[in-house]
XYZ file of C-alpha atoms in Angstrom:
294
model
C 114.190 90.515 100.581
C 112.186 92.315 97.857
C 108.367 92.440 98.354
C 107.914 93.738 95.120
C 106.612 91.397 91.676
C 108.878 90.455 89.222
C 106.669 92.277 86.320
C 108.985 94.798 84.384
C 108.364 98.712 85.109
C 105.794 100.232 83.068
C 106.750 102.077 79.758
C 103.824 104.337 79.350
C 104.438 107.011 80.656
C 105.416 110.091 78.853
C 108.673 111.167 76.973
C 108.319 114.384 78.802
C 107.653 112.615 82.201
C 110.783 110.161 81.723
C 112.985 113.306 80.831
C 111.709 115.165 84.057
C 111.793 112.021 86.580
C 115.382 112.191 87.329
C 116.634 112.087 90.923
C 120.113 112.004 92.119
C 121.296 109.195 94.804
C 122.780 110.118 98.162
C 126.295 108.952 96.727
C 127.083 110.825 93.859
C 126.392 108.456 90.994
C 122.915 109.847 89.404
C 119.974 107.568 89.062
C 117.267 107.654 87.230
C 113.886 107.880 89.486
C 112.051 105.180 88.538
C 115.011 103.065 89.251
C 114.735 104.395 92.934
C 110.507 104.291 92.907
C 109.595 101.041 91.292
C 106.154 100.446 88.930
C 104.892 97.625 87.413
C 101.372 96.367 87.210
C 100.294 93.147 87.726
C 96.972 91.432 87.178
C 95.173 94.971 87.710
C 97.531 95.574 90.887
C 99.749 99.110 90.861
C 103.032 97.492 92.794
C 105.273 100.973 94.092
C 108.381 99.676 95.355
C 110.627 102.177 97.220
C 114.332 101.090 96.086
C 116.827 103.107 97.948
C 118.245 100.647 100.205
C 121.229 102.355 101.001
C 118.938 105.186 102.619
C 116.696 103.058 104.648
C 114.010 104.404 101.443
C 114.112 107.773 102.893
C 112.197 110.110 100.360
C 113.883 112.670 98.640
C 111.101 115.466 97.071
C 110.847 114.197 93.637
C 110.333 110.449 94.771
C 107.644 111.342 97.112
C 106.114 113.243 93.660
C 106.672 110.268 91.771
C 104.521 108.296 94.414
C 101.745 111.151 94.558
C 101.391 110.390 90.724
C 101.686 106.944 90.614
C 98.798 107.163 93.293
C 96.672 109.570 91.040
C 97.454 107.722 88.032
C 96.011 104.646 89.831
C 92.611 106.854 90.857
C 92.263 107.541 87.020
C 93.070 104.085 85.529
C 89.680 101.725 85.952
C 92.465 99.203 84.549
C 93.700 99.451 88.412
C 92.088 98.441 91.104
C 94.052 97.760 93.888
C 97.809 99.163 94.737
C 100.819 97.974 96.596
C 103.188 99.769 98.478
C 106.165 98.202 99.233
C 110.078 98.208 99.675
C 113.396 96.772 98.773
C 116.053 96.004 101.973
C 115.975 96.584 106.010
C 113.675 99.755 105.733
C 110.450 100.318 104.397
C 111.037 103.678 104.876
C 112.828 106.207 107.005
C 110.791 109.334 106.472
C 111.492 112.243 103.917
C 115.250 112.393 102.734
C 115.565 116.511 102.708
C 118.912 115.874 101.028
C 117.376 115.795 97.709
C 114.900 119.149 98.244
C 115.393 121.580 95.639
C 118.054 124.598 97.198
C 116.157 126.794 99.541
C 116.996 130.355 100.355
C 116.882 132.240 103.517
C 114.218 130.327 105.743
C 111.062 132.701 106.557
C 107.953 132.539 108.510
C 105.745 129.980 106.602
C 107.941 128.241 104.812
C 107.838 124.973 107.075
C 104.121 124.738 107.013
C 104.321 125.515 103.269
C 106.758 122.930 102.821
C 104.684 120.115 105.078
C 101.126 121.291 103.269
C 103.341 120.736 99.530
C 105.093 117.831 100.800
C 104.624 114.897 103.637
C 100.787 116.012 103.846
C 100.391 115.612 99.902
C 101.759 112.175 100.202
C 99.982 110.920 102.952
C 96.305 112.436 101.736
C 96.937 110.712 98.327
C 97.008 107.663 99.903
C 93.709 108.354 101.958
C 92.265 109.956 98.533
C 93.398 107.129 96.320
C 90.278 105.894 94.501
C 91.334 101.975 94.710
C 92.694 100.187 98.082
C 96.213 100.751 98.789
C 97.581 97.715 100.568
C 101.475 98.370 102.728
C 103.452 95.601 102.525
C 105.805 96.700 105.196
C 109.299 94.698 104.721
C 111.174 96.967 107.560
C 111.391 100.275 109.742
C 108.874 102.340 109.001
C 110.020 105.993 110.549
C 108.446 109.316 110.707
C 106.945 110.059 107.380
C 107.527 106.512 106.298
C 104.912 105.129 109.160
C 102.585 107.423 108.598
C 102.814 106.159 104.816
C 102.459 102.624 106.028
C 99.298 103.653 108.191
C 97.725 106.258 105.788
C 96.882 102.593 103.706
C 93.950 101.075 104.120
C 95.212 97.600 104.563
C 99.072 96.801 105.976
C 100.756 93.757 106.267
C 103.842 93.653 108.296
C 106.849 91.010 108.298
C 108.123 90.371 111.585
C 111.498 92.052 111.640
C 109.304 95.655 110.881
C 109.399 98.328 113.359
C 107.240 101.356 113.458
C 109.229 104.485 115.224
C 107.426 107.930 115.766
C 110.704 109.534 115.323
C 109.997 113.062 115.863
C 110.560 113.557 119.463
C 113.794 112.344 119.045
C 114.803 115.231 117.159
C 113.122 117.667 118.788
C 109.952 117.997 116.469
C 106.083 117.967 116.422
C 105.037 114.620 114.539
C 103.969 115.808 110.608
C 102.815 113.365 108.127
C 99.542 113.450 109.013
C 100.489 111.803 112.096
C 98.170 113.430 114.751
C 95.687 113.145 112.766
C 96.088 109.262 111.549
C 97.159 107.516 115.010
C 94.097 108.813 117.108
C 91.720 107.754 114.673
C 93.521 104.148 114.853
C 94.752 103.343 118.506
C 92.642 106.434 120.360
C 94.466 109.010 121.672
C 96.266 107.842 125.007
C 98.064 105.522 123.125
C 99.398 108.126 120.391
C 100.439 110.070 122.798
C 102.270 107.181 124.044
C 104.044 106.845 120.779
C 104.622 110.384 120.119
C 105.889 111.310 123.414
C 108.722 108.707 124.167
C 108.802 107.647 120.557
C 110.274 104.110 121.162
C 109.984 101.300 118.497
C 106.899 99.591 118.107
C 107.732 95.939 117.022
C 105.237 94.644 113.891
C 103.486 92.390 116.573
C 102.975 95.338 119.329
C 101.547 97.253 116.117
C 98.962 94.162 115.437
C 98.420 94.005 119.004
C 97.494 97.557 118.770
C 95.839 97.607 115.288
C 98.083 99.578 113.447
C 98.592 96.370 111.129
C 96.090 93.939 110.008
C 98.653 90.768 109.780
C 102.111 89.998 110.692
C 104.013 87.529 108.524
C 107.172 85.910 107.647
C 109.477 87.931 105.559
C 109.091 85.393 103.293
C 105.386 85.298 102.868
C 105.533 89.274 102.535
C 104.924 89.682 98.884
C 102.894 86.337 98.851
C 99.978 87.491 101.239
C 100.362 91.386 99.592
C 99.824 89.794 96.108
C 97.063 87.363 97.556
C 94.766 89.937 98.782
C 95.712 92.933 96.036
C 94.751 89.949 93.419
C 91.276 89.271 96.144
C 90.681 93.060 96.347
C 91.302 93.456 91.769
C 88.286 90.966 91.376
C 86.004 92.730 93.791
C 83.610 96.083 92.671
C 86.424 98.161 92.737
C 83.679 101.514 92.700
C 82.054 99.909 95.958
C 85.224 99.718 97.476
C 86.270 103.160 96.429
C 82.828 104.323 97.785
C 83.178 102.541 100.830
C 86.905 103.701 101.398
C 85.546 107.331 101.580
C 82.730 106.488 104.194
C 84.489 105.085 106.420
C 87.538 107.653 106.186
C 85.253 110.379 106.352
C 82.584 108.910 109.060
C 86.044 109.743 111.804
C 85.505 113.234 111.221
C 81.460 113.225 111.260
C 78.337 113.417 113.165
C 75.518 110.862 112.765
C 73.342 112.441 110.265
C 76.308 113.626 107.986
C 77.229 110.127 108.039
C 74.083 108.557 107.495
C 73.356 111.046 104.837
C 76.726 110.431 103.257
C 75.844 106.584 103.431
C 72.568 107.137 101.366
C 74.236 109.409 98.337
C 77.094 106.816 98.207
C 74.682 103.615 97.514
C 72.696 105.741 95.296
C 75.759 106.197 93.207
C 76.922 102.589 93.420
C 73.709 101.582 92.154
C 74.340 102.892 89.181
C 77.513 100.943 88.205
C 77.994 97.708 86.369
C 79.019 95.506 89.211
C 76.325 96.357 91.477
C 74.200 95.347 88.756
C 76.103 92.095 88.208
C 76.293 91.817 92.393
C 72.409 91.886 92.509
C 72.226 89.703 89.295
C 74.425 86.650 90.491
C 72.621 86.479 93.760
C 69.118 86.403 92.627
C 70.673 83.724 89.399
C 72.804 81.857 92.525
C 75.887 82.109 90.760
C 79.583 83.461 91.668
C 80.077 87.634 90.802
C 81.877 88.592 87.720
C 83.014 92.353 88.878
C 84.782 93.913 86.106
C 85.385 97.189 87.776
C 83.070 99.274 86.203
């Protein structure tokens, strides 16, 4: 099933950014990339839909770009104020795609680090840095790269045939993505290592169990509940919510006083905006909030 609205993509972006967003499918019929990375807004909601079902929606290196910008773009847009990541077919994602990477030469010492702080880290702190709430709608296997993108959000919903796989031991690697840093902070660190040391597939109700994901729901009801609360979370004070994204993402890496501190500054900011103004105005008038974003 798609989890993804039925809005048409986008046209405005540039004519230099639709000549340069190009990718090239694993078969060898070319596609153009926002055929393969979805956008279409929707009642102030950014939808991204991964569509590269053939793949599992493994990234190649220019759709994971295309999601960094669609993220940024979203930051920058006070038309936006919520976002939707999502996916098309059995797989949400199955991690980074290297198949598409530009040709490499001769690998040296720093490359791979280079090539993680460029690439999967990039992806994952643009979700963590993205000014409005990114919601996962996770339709399948999320793997590798592709559950750390799920859990990087600040909300996911899971359907119940999704699967969450820390796939790196398998192969012989040290989980990337942001992975040691995200599943720590989220399930403490016993049961991370769990994951990351036999890395066997975490069913989308073990995950709830676990609080990796906020709801588990029907396939069906995927894009239903994702479009429910991106539509709940577009009428709310999108710069309180921004504001209160970064506290509480920052307060895990934090002492007391830095926190409190933080706290402080970030009210005395909100106060400033429109909807706080409105917030504080429909209370004392009894009425329902108008936020508008601003």
């Amino acid at each position: 099933m798609s989890a993804s609205p039925r809005a048409s993509a986008e046209s405005g972006e540039s004519a230099e950014s639709q000549k340069t967003d190009e990718s090239v499918r694993s078969s060898d019929k070319p596609a153009p990339l926002d055929s393969l990375i979805r956008h279409a807004t929707d009642n102030a909601v950014s939808w991204i839909t991964l569509d590269r079902p053939e793949t599992m929606n493994a990234l190649t290196w220019d759709q994971r770009e295309r999601v960094i910008a669609l993220l940024a773009s979203a930051s920058a847009d006070p038309d936006i104020r919520a976002v939707v990541i999502t996916a098309t077919g059995r797989g949400f994602c199955a991690g980074a795609d290297l198949r598409g990477a530009p040709a490499a030469g001769e690998r040296i010492t720093g490359d791979v680090a280079r090539t993680l702080r460029l690439g999967a880290q990039r992806l994952v702190a643009a979700v963590l840095d993205c000014e409005k709430p990114v919601i996962a709608a996770v339709n399948g296997t999320a793997a590798g790269l592709g559950a750390h993108l799920a859990l990087a959000c600040d909300l996911v919903l899971a359907a119940e045939p999704a699967r969450f796989i820390e796939v790196f031991v398998r192969r012989g690697l040290v989980p990337d993505g942001g992975g040691a840093y995200l599943l720590p902070r989220l399930i403490g660190p016993q049961r991370a290592k769990e994951l990351m040391f036999f890395g066997d597939a975490l069913t989308a109700r073990d995950a709830e169990r676990l609080g990796l994901v906020n709801r588990v729901v029907p396939p069906e009801d995927l894009e239903k509940t994702a479009r429910e609360w991106a539509e709940r979370l577009a009428t709310g004070p999108t710069r309180a919510l921004a504001l209160t994204k970064q506290l509480v993402n920052a307060s895990l890496d934090t002492d007391r006083t830095a926190a409190f501190a933080a706290e402080a500054a970030a009210q005395e900011i909100n106060m400033t905006t429109a909807d706080a103004k409105e917030g504080v105005a429909s209370f004392v008038e009894r009425r329902a909030a108008e936020y508008r974003g601003r």
